[in-house]
Coordinates of C-alpha atoms and ligand atoms in Angstrom, one line a residue:
M472 CA 13.4 1.0 -16.7
K473 CA 13.6 3.7 -14.1
K474 CA 16.8 3.7 -12.1
L475 CA 16.8 2.7 -8.4
N476 CA 18.0 5.5 -6.1
L477 CA 21.3 5.1 -4.4
F478 CA 19.7 3.8 -1.2
G479 CA 17.7 1.3 -3.2
L480 CA 20.7 0.1 -4.9
V481 CA 22.7 -0.3 -1.8
L482 CA 19.9 -2.2 -0.2
V483 CA 19.4 -4.7 -3.0
V484 CA 23.1 -5.2 -3.4
A485 CA 23.1 -6.0 0.4
L486 CA 20.3 -8.4 -0.1
A487 CA 22.0 -10.0 -3.0
T488 CA 25.2 -10.3 -1.1
F489 CA 23.3 -12.5 1.4
S490 CA 22.7 -15.1 -1.3
C491 CA 21.6 -18.4 0.2
K492 CA 23.6 -21.5 0.6
N493 CA 22.6 -23.6 -2.3
T494 CA 23.5 -27.1 -2.8
K495 CA 23.1 -26.9 -6.6
E496 CA 25.3 -24.0 -7.0
E497 CA 28.6 -24.2 -8.8
K498 CA 30.9 -21.2 -8.8
N499 CA 33.4 -20.6 -11.5
P500 CA 36.1 -18.5 -9.9
K501 CA 37.3 -17.2 -13.1
N502 CA 34.2 -15.3 -14.2
D503 CA 32.3 -15.6 -11.0
K504 CA 29.4 -17.3 -12.6
I505 CA 26.5 -19.0 -10.7
T506 CA 25.2 -22.1 -12.6
E507 CA 22.1 -23.5 -11.1
N508 CA 19.1 -25.5 -12.4
G509 CA 20.5 -25.3 -15.9
V510 CA 20.8 -21.5 -16.1
A511 CA 23.8 -19.3 -15.5
L512 CA 24.1 -15.8 -14.0
T513 CA 27.1 -13.7 -13.2
Q514 CA 27.2 -12.1 -9.7
K515 CA 26.6 -8.8 -11.3
E516 CA 23.5 -10.2 -13.0
M517 CA 22.3 -11.7 -9.7
K518 CA 22.5 -8.3 -8.1
Q519 CA 20.6 -6.7 -11.0
G520 CA 18.0 -9.4 -11.0
S521 CA 17.6 -8.9 -7.2
A522 CA 17.2 -5.1 -7.7
I523 CA 14.5 -5.6 -10.4
F524 CA 12.7 -8.2 -8.4
F525 CA 12.7 -6.1 -5.2
D526 CA 11.5 -3.0 -7.1
R527 CA 8.9 -4.6 -9.3
C528 CA 7.9 -8.0 -8.2
A529 CA 8.4 -8.6 -4.4
G530 CA 5.2 -6.8 -3.4
C531 CA 3.0 -9.4 -5.1
H532 CA 5.3 -12.5 -5.1
G533 CA 6.9 -12.0 -1.7
S534 CA 10.5 -10.9 -0.9
S535 CA 11.5 -14.5 -0.7
R536 CA 9.5 -15.4 -3.8
K537 CA 7.3 -17.7 -1.8
G538 CA 4.1 -16.0 -3.3
A539 CA 1.4 -13.8 -1.9
T540 CA -1.1 -11.9 -4.1
G541 CA 0.8 -13.6 -7.0
P542 CA 2.0 -17.1 -7.1
H543 CA 5.4 -18.3 -5.8
L544 CA 8.4 -17.9 -8.1
L545 CA 10.6 -20.7 -6.8
P546 CA 12.6 -23.0 -9.0
I547 CA 10.7 -26.0 -7.6
S548 CA 7.2 -25.9 -6.3
P549 CA 6.9 -26.2 -2.5
K550 CA 5.1 -29.3 -1.3
G551 CA 1.3 -29.2 -1.8
D552 CA 1.5 -26.3 -4.3
N553 CA 0.4 -27.5 -7.7
R554 CA 1.6 -24.4 -9.6
P555 CA 4.6 -25.1 -11.7
G556 CA 8.1 -24.2 -10.5
T557 CA 10.0 -21.7 -12.5
T558 CA 12.3 -24.3 -13.9
V559 CA 9.2 -26.1 -15.4
L560 CA 8.1 -22.8 -17.0
G561 CA 11.5 -22.3 -18.3
V562 CA 12.8 -19.2 -20.2
A563 CA 9.9 -19.1 -22.7
G564 CA 7.2 -19.7 -20.1
I565 CA 8.5 -17.0 -17.7
R566 CA 9.0 -14.6 -20.6
A567 CA 5.3 -15.1 -21.6
F568 CA 4.1 -14.1 -18.2
I569 CA 6.4 -11.1 -17.8
E570 CA 5.6 -9.7 -21.2
N571 CA 1.9 -10.2 -21.3
G572 CA 0.8 -10.2 -17.7
T573 CA -2.2 -12.2 -16.6
P574 CA -5.9 -11.7 -16.4
G575 CA -5.6 -12.2 -12.6
G576 CA -4.1 -8.8 -12.3
M577 CA -0.3 -9.1 -13.1
P578 CA 0.6 -6.1 -15.3
E579 CA 2.3 -6.6 -18.6
W580 CA 6.0 -5.6 -18.1
R581 CA 6.9 -5.3 -21.8
G582 CA 7.6 -1.6 -22.4
I583 CA 8.3 -1.0 -18.7
L584 CA 11.2 -3.5 -18.3
S585 CA 13.8 -3.4 -21.1
E586 CA 14.5 -6.4 -23.3
Q587 CA 17.8 -7.0 -21.4
E588 CA 15.9 -6.9 -18.1
I589 CA 13.2 -9.3 -19.3
E590 CA 15.9 -11.7 -20.5
L591 CA 17.8 -11.5 -17.3
M592 CA 14.6 -12.1 -15.2
T593 CA 13.9 -15.3 -17.2
R594 CA 17.1 -16.7 -15.8
F595 CA 17.2 -15.0 -12.4
L596 CA 13.8 -16.5 -11.5
Q597 CA 15.2 -20.0 -12.1
V598 CA 17.8 -19.8 -9.4
D599 CA 17.1 -19.8 -5.6
P600 CA 16.2 -16.5 -4.1
P601 CA 18.6 -14.5 -1.8
I602 CA 18.0 -14.8 2.0
V603 CA 16.9 -11.6 3.8
P604 CA 19.1 -10.7 6.7
P605 CA 17.6 -9.6 10.1
F606 CA 17.0 -6.0 10.8
G607 CA 16.7 -5.8 14.6
M608 CA 16.6 -3.1 17.3
D609 CA 20.3 -2.3 16.9
K610 CA 19.9 -1.6 13.2
I611 CA 16.7 0.3 13.7
N612 CA 18.3 2.5 16.4
K613 CA 21.3 3.2 14.1
S614 CA 19.0 4.4 11.4
W615 CA 17.1 6.8 13.7
K616 CA 17.6 10.5 13.0
L617 CA 15.8 13.0 15.3
I618 CA 16.3 16.1 13.1
V619 CA 14.2 18.6 15.1
P620 CA 13.8 17.7 18.8
V621 CA 10.4 18.3 20.2
A622 CA 11.5 21.2 22.4
E623 CA 12.7 23.1 19.3
R624 CA 9.4 22.7 17.4
P625 CA 6.8 25.5 17.4
T626 CA 3.9 25.0 19.8
T627 CA 1.4 26.5 17.4
P628 CA 1.0 26.7 13.6
Q629 CA 3.4 29.4 12.2
H630 CA 0.9 30.3 9.4
N631 CA -2.8 30.9 8.8
R632 CA -3.3 28.0 6.4
N633 CA -5.9 25.4 7.0
I634 CA -3.9 22.3 7.9
D635 CA -7.0 20.1 7.9
N636 CA -7.3 20.6 4.1
Y637 CA -3.5 19.9 3.4
F638 CA -2.9 17.1 1.0
G639 CA 0.2 14.9 1.1
V640 CA 0.8 13.5 -2.3
I641 CA 3.2 10.7 -3.1
M642 CA 5.7 11.1 -6.0
R643 CA 6.5 7.4 -6.1
D644 CA 9.4 7.1 -8.4
A645 CA 11.1 10.4 -7.2
G646 CA 10.9 9.1 -3.6
K647 CA 9.3 12.4 -2.6
V648 CA 6.1 13.6 -0.9
A649 CA 4.6 16.9 -1.9
I650 CA 2.5 18.9 0.5
I651 CA -0.2 20.9 -1.2
D652 CA -2.6 23.4 0.4
G653 CA -6.0 22.0 -0.6
D654 CA -7.7 25.4 -0.2
T655 CA -5.3 27.4 -2.5
K656 CA -3.8 24.4 -4.5
E657 CA -0.3 25.8 -3.8
K658 CA 2.5 23.4 -3.7
L659 CA 4.1 24.2 -0.3
V660 CA 7.0 21.9 -0.5
V661 CA 8.3 18.7 -2.1
L662 CA 10.3 16.6 0.5
K663 CA 12.7 13.9 -0.2
T664 CA 11.3 11.0 1.9
G665 CA 12.4 7.6 0.7
F666 CA 12.4 5.1 -2.1
A667 CA 9.0 4.3 -3.7
V668 CA 7.0 5.8 -0.9
H669 CA 3.8 3.8 -0.5
I670 CA 1.4 5.3 1.9
L671 CA 1.0 8.4 4.2
R672 CA -0.9 8.5 7.5
T673 CA -1.5 11.6 9.7
S674 CA -1.3 11.8 13.4
A675 CA -4.5 11.9 15.6
S676 CA -4.2 15.7 16.0
G677 CA -3.6 16.0 12.3
R678 CA -0.3 18.0 12.9
Y679 CA 2.2 15.3 11.6
I680 CA 2.2 13.4 8.3
Y681 CA 4.2 10.1 8.3
S682 CA 5.3 8.4 5.1
V683 CA 6.6 4.8 4.6
G684 CA 8.3 3.4 1.6
R685 CA 9.5 0.3 -0.1
D686 CA 12.8 0.9 1.6
G687 CA 11.3 0.6 5.0
K688 CA 11.9 4.2 5.8
I689 CA 9.5 6.3 7.9
T690 CA 9.7 10.0 7.5
M691 CA 7.9 12.4 9.9
I692 CA 6.7 15.7 8.5
D693 CA 5.6 18.6 10.8
T694 CA 2.9 20.9 9.3
Y695 CA 3.2 23.7 12.0
P696 CA 6.2 25.5 10.4
K697 CA 5.5 27.9 7.6
I698 CA 7.0 25.3 5.2
P699 CA 6.3 21.7 6.3
T700 CA 9.5 20.2 7.5
I701 CA 10.9 16.7 8.0
V702 CA 11.5 16.4 11.8
A703 CA 12.6 12.7 12.2
E704 CA 13.4 9.6 10.1
V705 CA 14.0 6.0 10.9
K706 CA 14.0 2.7 9.2
G707 CA 11.9 -0.3 10.5
G708 CA 13.2 -2.8 8.0
F709 CA 14.2 -3.2 4.4
D710 CA 10.7 -3.2 2.9
A711 CA 7.3 -2.0 4.2
R712 CA 3.9 -0.9 3.0
S713 CA 2.1 0.5 6.1
V714 CA 2.4 2.8 9.1
E715 CA -0.2 4.0 11.5
V716 CA -0.5 6.1 14.7
S717 CA -2.3 5.8 18.0
K718 CA -5.7 7.5 17.8
Y719 CA -7.4 6.5 21.0
K720 CA -8.3 9.2 23.6
G721 CA -5.4 10.0 25.7
Y722 CA -3.0 8.4 23.3
E723 CA -3.2 11.0 20.5
D724 CA 0.1 11.5 18.7
K725 CA 1.9 9.2 21.2
Y726 CA 2.8 6.0 19.4
L727 CA 3.4 4.9 15.8
V728 CA 3.4 1.4 14.4
F729 CA 5.3 0.1 11.4
G730 CA 4.3 -2.9 9.4
G731 CA 7.4 -4.7 8.0
Y732 CA 7.2 -6.7 4.7
S733 CA 10.9 -7.6 5.1
P734 CA 11.8 -8.7 7.6
A735 CA 8.2 -9.4 8.6
Q736 CA 7.9 -7.5 11.9
I737 CA 5.8 -5.0 13.8
V738 CA 7.9 -2.1 15.2
I739 CA 6.5 0.4 17.6
F740 CA 7.9 4.0 17.9
D741 CA 7.5 7.1 19.9
A742 CA 5.3 9.1 17.5
Q743 CA 6.9 12.4 18.6
T744 CA 10.5 11.5 18.0
L745 CA 10.4 8.1 16.1
E746 CA 12.6 6.6 18.8
P747 CA 12.1 2.8 18.5
L748 CA 10.4 1.0 21.4
S749 CA 9.9 -2.5 20.5
V750 CA 10.2 -5.1 17.7
T751 CA 7.8 -8.1 17.4
P752 CA 8.4 -10.7 14.6
T753 CA 5.1 -11.8 12.9
A754 CA 6.2 -15.3 11.9
G755 CA 3.9 -18.1 13.0
N756 CA 1.5 -20.7 11.8
A757 CA -0.8 -20.2 8.8
V758 CA -4.5 -19.9 9.5
D759 CA -5.8 -22.8 7.4
G760 CA -5.1 -25.7 9.5
D761 CA -2.0 -27.4 8.0
K762 CA 0.2 -25.9 10.7
E763 CA 2.5 -24.6 8.1
Y764 CA 5.0 -22.3 9.8
I765 CA 5.5 -19.0 7.9
K766 CA 8.6 -17.0 8.4
E767 CA 7.8 -14.4 5.8
A768 CA 4.5 -13.4 7.4
R769 CA 4.4 -9.8 6.1
V770 CA 2.4 -7.0 7.7
A771 CA -0.1 -5.6 5.1
S772 CA -2.7 -2.9 6.1
I773 CA -2.8 -1.4 9.5
V774 CA -5.7 0.8 11.0
A775 CA -5.9 2.5 14.4
S776 CA -9.0 2.0 16.4
H777 CA -10.9 5.1 17.7
S778 CA -12.7 3.1 20.3
N779 CA -9.8 1.3 22.1
P780 CA -6.1 1.6 22.3
V781 CA -5.2 -0.9 19.6
W782 CA -4.0 -1.2 16.1
I783 CA -5.4 -3.7 13.7
C784 CA -2.4 -5.3 11.9
N785 CA -3.1 -7.8 9.0
I786 CA -0.6 -10.5 8.7
K787 CA -0.8 -11.4 5.0
E788 CA 0.6 -14.9 4.4
R789 CA -0.6 -16.3 7.8
G790 CA -4.1 -14.9 7.3
V791 CA -4.4 -13.7 10.9
V792 CA -5.5 -10.3 12.1
D793 CA -3.3 -9.1 15.0
I794 CA -4.9 -6.7 17.5
V795 CA -2.0 -4.9 18.9
N796 CA -2.6 -3.2 22.3
Y797 CA -0.3 -0.2 22.6
T798 CA -0.9 0.7 26.3
D799 CA 2.5 -1.0 27.1
P800 CA 4.3 -0.3 23.8
K801 CA 7.6 -1.9 24.9
N802 CA 5.7 -5.2 25.5
P803 CA 2.6 -5.0 23.4
K804 CA -0.2 -7.5 24.0
I805 CA -1.2 -9.1 20.7
T806 CA -4.4 -10.9 20.2
E807 CA -4.5 -13.0 17.1
I808 CA -7.8 -13.6 15.2
P809 CA -7.6 -16.4 12.6
A810 CA -9.2 -15.1 9.4
A811 CA -8.3 -15.9 5.8
R812 CA -5.3 -15.7 3.4
F813 CA -3.8 -13.5 2.1
L814 CA -4.8 -10.4 4.0
H815 CA -4.1 -7.2 2.1
D816 CA -5.9 -3.8 2.3
G817 CA -9.0 -2.6 4.1
G818 CA -10.8 0.0 6.1
F819 CA -13.6 0.8 8.6
D820 CA -17.3 0.8 8.0
S821 CA -19.0 4.1 8.4
T822 CA -19.5 3.6 12.2
G823 CA -15.7 2.9 12.8
R824 CA -16.7 -0.2 14.8
Y825 CA -16.0 -2.8 12.1
F826 CA -12.9 -3.2 10.0
L827 CA -13.2 -4.9 6.7
V828 CA -10.1 -6.4 5.0
A829 CA -9.5 -8.1 1.6
A830 CA -8.2 -11.7 1.8
N831 CA -7.1 -11.7 -1.8
A832 CA -6.0 -15.4 -2.2
S833 CA -9.4 -16.5 -0.8
N834 CA -11.4 -13.9 -2.8
E835 CA -13.1 -12.9 0.5
V836 CA -13.6 -9.9 2.7
V837 CA -13.0 -10.5 6.4
V838 CA -15.0 -8.4 9.0
I839 CA -13.6 -7.8 12.5
D840 CA -15.6 -6.3 15.3
V841 CA -12.8 -4.1 16.7
P842 CA -14.0 -3.1 20.2
N843 CA -14.8 -6.8 20.9
E844 CA -11.7 -8.1 19.1
K845 CA -13.8 -10.7 17.3
L846 CA -14.2 -12.2 13.8
V847 CA -17.7 -11.3 12.6
K848 CA -17.8 -12.8 9.1
I849 CA -15.9 -13.9 6.1
I850 CA -17.7 -12.9 3.0
P851 CA -17.0 -14.2 -0.5
T852 CA -16.8 -11.3 -3.0
G853 CA -15.0 -11.8 -6.2
I854 CA -11.6 -12.5 -7.7
K855 CA -8.8 -10.7 -5.7
P856 CA -10.7 -8.0 -3.9
H857 CA -8.7 -4.7 -3.7
P858 CA -10.6 -1.9 -1.9
G859 CA -7.7 0.3 -0.7
R860 CA -9.5 1.4 2.4
G861 CA -12.9 0.9 0.6
A862 CA -15.7 3.4 0.4
N863 CA -18.8 3.9 2.6
I864 CA -22.1 5.0 1.1
K865 CA -25.8 5.0 2.3
N866 CA -28.9 4.3 0.2
K867 CA -32.2 2.4 0.4
L868 CA -30.1 -0.9 0.6
G869 CA -28.6 0.3 3.9
N870 CA -25.1 1.4 4.9
L871 CA -22.8 -0.2 2.4
W872 CA -19.0 -0.6 2.3
I873 CA -17.5 -1.2 -1.1
T874 CA -14.7 -3.2 -2.5
S875 CA -13.3 -3.2 -6.1
H876 CA -11.5 -6.3 -7.5
L877 CA -8.2 -6.7 -9.1
G878 CA -9.0 -10.0 -10.8
E879 CA -12.3 -9.2 -12.3
N880 CA -14.6 -6.4 -13.3
K881 CA -16.8 -6.2 -10.1
L882 CA -17.7 -3.8 -7.4
S883 CA -19.3 -5.6 -4.4
F884 CA -21.5 -3.7 -2.0
I885 CA -21.5 -5.2 1.6
K886 CA -24.3 -4.2 3.9
T887 CA -22.8 -3.1 7.3
N888 CA -25.8 -2.0 9.4
P889 CA -28.0 -4.5 11.4
G890 CA -31.0 -6.1 9.7
K891 CA -31.7 -8.4 6.8
G892 CA -28.6 -8.9 4.6
Q893 CA -26.1 -7.5 7.1
W894 CA -22.6 -8.8 6.2
T895 CA -23.6 -10.0 2.8
V896 CA -23.1 -8.7 -0.7
V897 CA -26.4 -6.9 -1.4
K898 CA -25.3 -5.6 -4.8
E899 CA -22.7 -6.1 -7.5
L900 CA -21.9 -3.7 -10.3
K901 CA -19.6 -3.8 -13.4
A902 CA -17.7 -0.9 -14.8
P903 CA -17.8 -0.4 -18.6
G904 CA -15.4 -2.6 -20.6
I905 CA -14.0 -6.0 -19.8
G906 CA -11.3 -7.2 -17.4
G907 CA -10.5 -6.2 -13.8
G908 CA -7.6 -4.2 -12.8
E909 CA -9.6 -2.1 -10.3
L910 CA -7.4 -0.9 -7.4
F911 CA -9.3 1.8 -5.5
V912 CA -12.8 3.1 -4.8
K913 CA -13.7 6.3 -2.8
S914 CA -16.7 8.2 -1.6
H915 CA -17.5 10.8 1.1
P916 CA -20.4 11.3 3.5
K917 CA -21.3 14.6 1.7
S918 CA -21.1 13.2 -1.8
H919 CA -23.5 11.2 -3.9
H920 CA -20.8 9.8 -6.0
L921 CA -18.7 6.6 -5.9
W922 CA -15.4 6.8 -7.8
C923 CA -13.6 3.7 -9.2
D924 CA -10.3 3.3 -11.1
R925 CA -9.1 0.5 -13.5
T926 CA -5.4 1.0 -13.0
L927 CA -4.1 -2.5 -13.7
N928 CA -6.4 -3.2 -16.6
P929 CA -4.1 -3.9 -19.6
D930 CA -6.3 -1.9 -21.9
P931 CA -5.0 1.7 -22.1
K932 CA -8.6 2.9 -22.9
L933 CA -9.8 1.5 -19.6
N934 CA -6.7 2.1 -17.3
S935 CA -6.6 5.8 -18.1
V936 CA -10.3 6.5 -17.2
V937 CA -12.2 6.7 -14.0
D938 CA -15.8 5.7 -13.6
V939 CA -18.2 7.6 -11.4
F940 CA -21.5 6.0 -10.0
D941 CA -24.5 7.4 -8.3
T942 CA -24.6 6.2 -4.7
N943 CA -28.5 6.2 -4.7
T944 CA -29.3 4.6 -8.1
L945 CA -26.0 2.7 -8.3
K946 CA -26.0 3.5 -12.0
L947 CA -22.9 4.7 -13.9
V948 CA -23.0 8.5 -14.1
K949 CA -19.9 9.1 -16.3
T950 CA -16.7 7.6 -17.4
L951 CA -14.1 10.5 -17.3
P952 CA -11.2 10.2 -19.7
A953 CA -7.7 11.6 -19.0
P954 CA -8.0 15.3 -19.7
K955 CA -6.2 16.8 -22.6
G956 CA -2.5 17.2 -21.8
V957 CA -2.6 14.3 -19.3
D958 CA -1.3 10.9 -20.0
G959 CA -0.9 7.7 -17.9
R960 CA -2.9 5.4 -15.8
A961 CA -5.5 6.8 -13.4
V962 CA -4.9 5.8 -9.8
H963 CA -6.3 6.4 -6.4
F964 CA -8.8 9.1 -5.3
E965 CA -9.0 11.5 -2.3
Y966 CA -11.7 14.0 -1.4
N967 CA -11.0 17.5 0.1
K968 CA -12.2 18.1 3.6
A969 CA -15.5 19.7 2.4
G970 CA -16.2 16.6 0.3
D971 CA -16.8 18.5 -2.9
E972 CA -13.6 17.9 -4.8
V973 CA -12.0 14.7 -5.9
W974 CA -8.3 14.4 -6.6
V975 CA -7.1 11.7 -9.0
S976 CA -3.5 10.8 -9.9
Y977 CA -2.1 10.0 -13.4
F978 CA 1.1 8.0 -13.3
M979 CA 3.2 5.6 -15.5
G980 CA 2.6 7.8 -18.6
K981 CA 4.4 10.6 -20.4
K982 CA 2.4 13.4 -18.7
S983 CA 2.0 12.8 -15.0
A984 CA -0.7 15.0 -13.3
I985 CA -3.0 15.4 -10.3
V986 CA -6.4 16.1 -11.7
I987 CA -8.9 17.8 -9.4
Y988 CA -12.6 17.4 -10.3
N989 CA -15.6 19.2 -9.0
D990 CA -17.5 16.3 -7.4
K991 CA -21.0 17.7 -8.2
T992 CA -20.5 18.6 -11.9
L993 CA -17.8 16.1 -12.6
K994 CA -15.9 18.9 -14.4
V995 CA -12.2 19.3 -14.2
K996 CA -11.4 22.1 -11.7
Q997 CA -7.7 22.2 -11.8
I998 CA -4.8 20.1 -13.3
I999 CA -1.6 20.2 -11.3
Q1000 CA 1.5 19.4 -13.4
G1001 CA 5.1 20.5 -13.4
D1002 CA 8.7 19.1 -13.1
W1003 CA 7.9 18.1 -9.5
V1004 CA 4.8 16.1 -10.3
Q1005 CA 6.5 12.8 -11.1
N1006 CA 4.4 9.6 -11.2
P1007 CA 2.0 10.7 -8.3
T1008 CA 0.2 7.8 -6.6
G1009 CA -1.5 8.1 -3.3
K1010 CA -3.1 11.3 -2.0
F1011 CA -4.0 11.9 1.7
N1012 CA -6.2 14.7 2.9
V1013 CA -5.2 15.5 6.5
Y1014 CA -8.7 15.7 7.9
N1015 CA -10.0 12.6 6.0
T1016 CA -7.0 10.5 6.8
T1017 CA -7.1 11.4 10.5
H1018 CA -10.8 10.7 10.9
D1019 CA -10.9 7.6 8.5
I1020 CA -13.4 9.3 6.1
Y1021 CA -13.8 7.3 2.9
Ligands
LIG395 FE1 -0.2 -0.7 -2.5 C1 -2.1 0.6 0.0 C2 0.7 -3.3 -0.6 C3 1.1 -2.2 -5.3 C4 -0.6 2.3 -4.3 N1 -0.7 -1.2 -0.7 C5 -1.5 -0.6 0.2 C6 -1.6 -1.4 1.4 C7 -0.8 -2.5 1.2 C8 -0.2 -2.4 -0.1 C9 -0.6 -3.6 2.2 C10 -2.4 -1.0 2.6 C11 -1.7 0.0 3.5 C12 -2.7 0.3 4.7 O1 -3.8 0.8 4.5 O2 -2.2 0.2 5.8 N2 0.7 -2.4 -2.9 C13 1.0 -3.3 -2.0 C14 1.7 -4.5 -2.6 O3 2.2 -5.4 -2.0 C15 1.6 -4.2 -4.1 C16 0.6 -5.3 -4.6 C17 2.9 -4.6 -4.8 C18 4.2 -3.8 -4.4 O4 5.2 -4.1 -4.8 O5 4.1 -2.9 -3.6 C19 1.2 -2.9 -4.1 N3 0.2 0.0 -4.5 C20 0.8 -0.8 -5.5 C21 1.0 -0.1 -6.7 O6 1.5 -0.5 -7.7 C22 0.4 1.2 -6.5 C23 -0.8 1.5 -7.4 C24 1.5 2.3 -6.8 C25 2.8 2.2 -6.0 O7 2.9 2.7 -4.8 O8 3.6 1.5 -6.5 C26 0.0 1.1 -5.0 N4 -1.2 1.1 -2.2 C27 -1.2 2.2 -3.0 C28 -1.9 3.3 -2.4 C29 -2.3 2.8 -1.2 C30 -1.9 1.4 -1.1 C31 -2.0 4.7 -3.0 C32 -3.1 3.6 -0.1 C33 -4.6 3.5 -0.4 C34 -5.4 4.2 0.7 O9 -6.3 5.0 0.3 O10 -5.1 4.0 1.9

């Protein structure tokens, strides 16, 4: 298995050190062994198990193992949860899940985790999870580094390149972000950002690119210098998946919001310097009536409204959508909209008025009217919808927003314009082959194609290809295999600014690559490979990201 970087290790060691008080725990001072629920681990194994869990499992099963997209992994089932505790599954049961994955979207870890790691996890998952320590304003402030103060930054671009067509590409395992000139396809720079960077977002002006990673670190990149440069860094927590900027008129490039997975909190920063302004924990009651109080209420996707000064923050485990007004960033007003569990990823419809987000434990898509801060509809779609930010297309059925599904082979087309069928699924499509594992879809207003991946499908013949559909006929146009010399799983799409090229990442294989297709001919235009292309994942075109074009 890939080694954690130094920071990752320090972090997980810190987390593991905060092991919870456990009544069933017996310590043997001689060999420092923890014996619990019939299994034994040394302190060293506990730390290694925490590291593996944090790196590979926490995203789906929750940092405290209470479950989210995936089931809980607690030794004993919480009240009301009829899924077995890990002590009921035992070593053999846990091993079967880890090695084979599940049809519900859990990947098979055999071949990714070593035998020693799998064996360790069968024991680690049977003891109580470590407690996550707080990460408040003092710690956030201490982590803040203003590398280039605003006064020392250029006031105009120091080059003649077209920043609008720059691409930020995540090299996940290297903890780096590459900035590529989309016009010339030149790599401008590869910057060390943070452990397992997850997404990038661009400022409203398009000048700055912000990354956020599984280490909770935000990195701010300035595109005005000849070579894009890191100008500020800060940590908003131990673990995160999202970051977004203020985009409303008058607030361009002013504020930035961070969505914490661990601890679960919303942190607002000055978007020019990354100076922290406020921290708001997201803990609270769950949406579905039982008044369950959820401490680990992680912040999943975030989008910025173009029509009012708010961010839409999706509180995963609670199933509520927080509309965060940033006009007073030190004391943000938050309006909570009860929706469905567990909120994950989503994006705008083509008008930018409605936000659609997957509730992947309910198999539904939630629609929010952003200017009016209201729930419009909760739409059943399929097993574990996973749209990324979704895709918007237009044809005789109307304006359609599309989600793919992790848990089954299904693309669902939701009509978004007024008239008969609005906010219902008006069409469903299957990609070739069986099983789900779809992670992302993408289109562009200038294109007649809809692109779909099968990244988490266990079959290598399916997870290495991408399917392209015609947006008018909704028929499959072509299944594109990994080009010669490229190996791995295909993941995530991004168009260039003109909408005539599609960039696809190949990761988790022996020959990582970014493959650029001509969107009209579906022919490979260029393959970007090299030592610096290491497990590329998300790609973000500056213009499309700033303007929410997908
Ligand atoms: Fe992601 C988006 C969470 C696994 C690549 N991912 C998101 C978002 C969330 C999220 C909440 C939405 C951010 C937004 O729009 O504001 N992702 C999680 C997880 O919790 C999960 C399931 C497990 C984990 O441990 O992280 C997970 N994600 C993955 C992957 O395995 C992927 C394929 C590669 C990786 O980074 O490890 C991956 N996620 C992405 C990408 C996006 C994303 C590329 C941005 C899509 C976009 O177009 O906006």
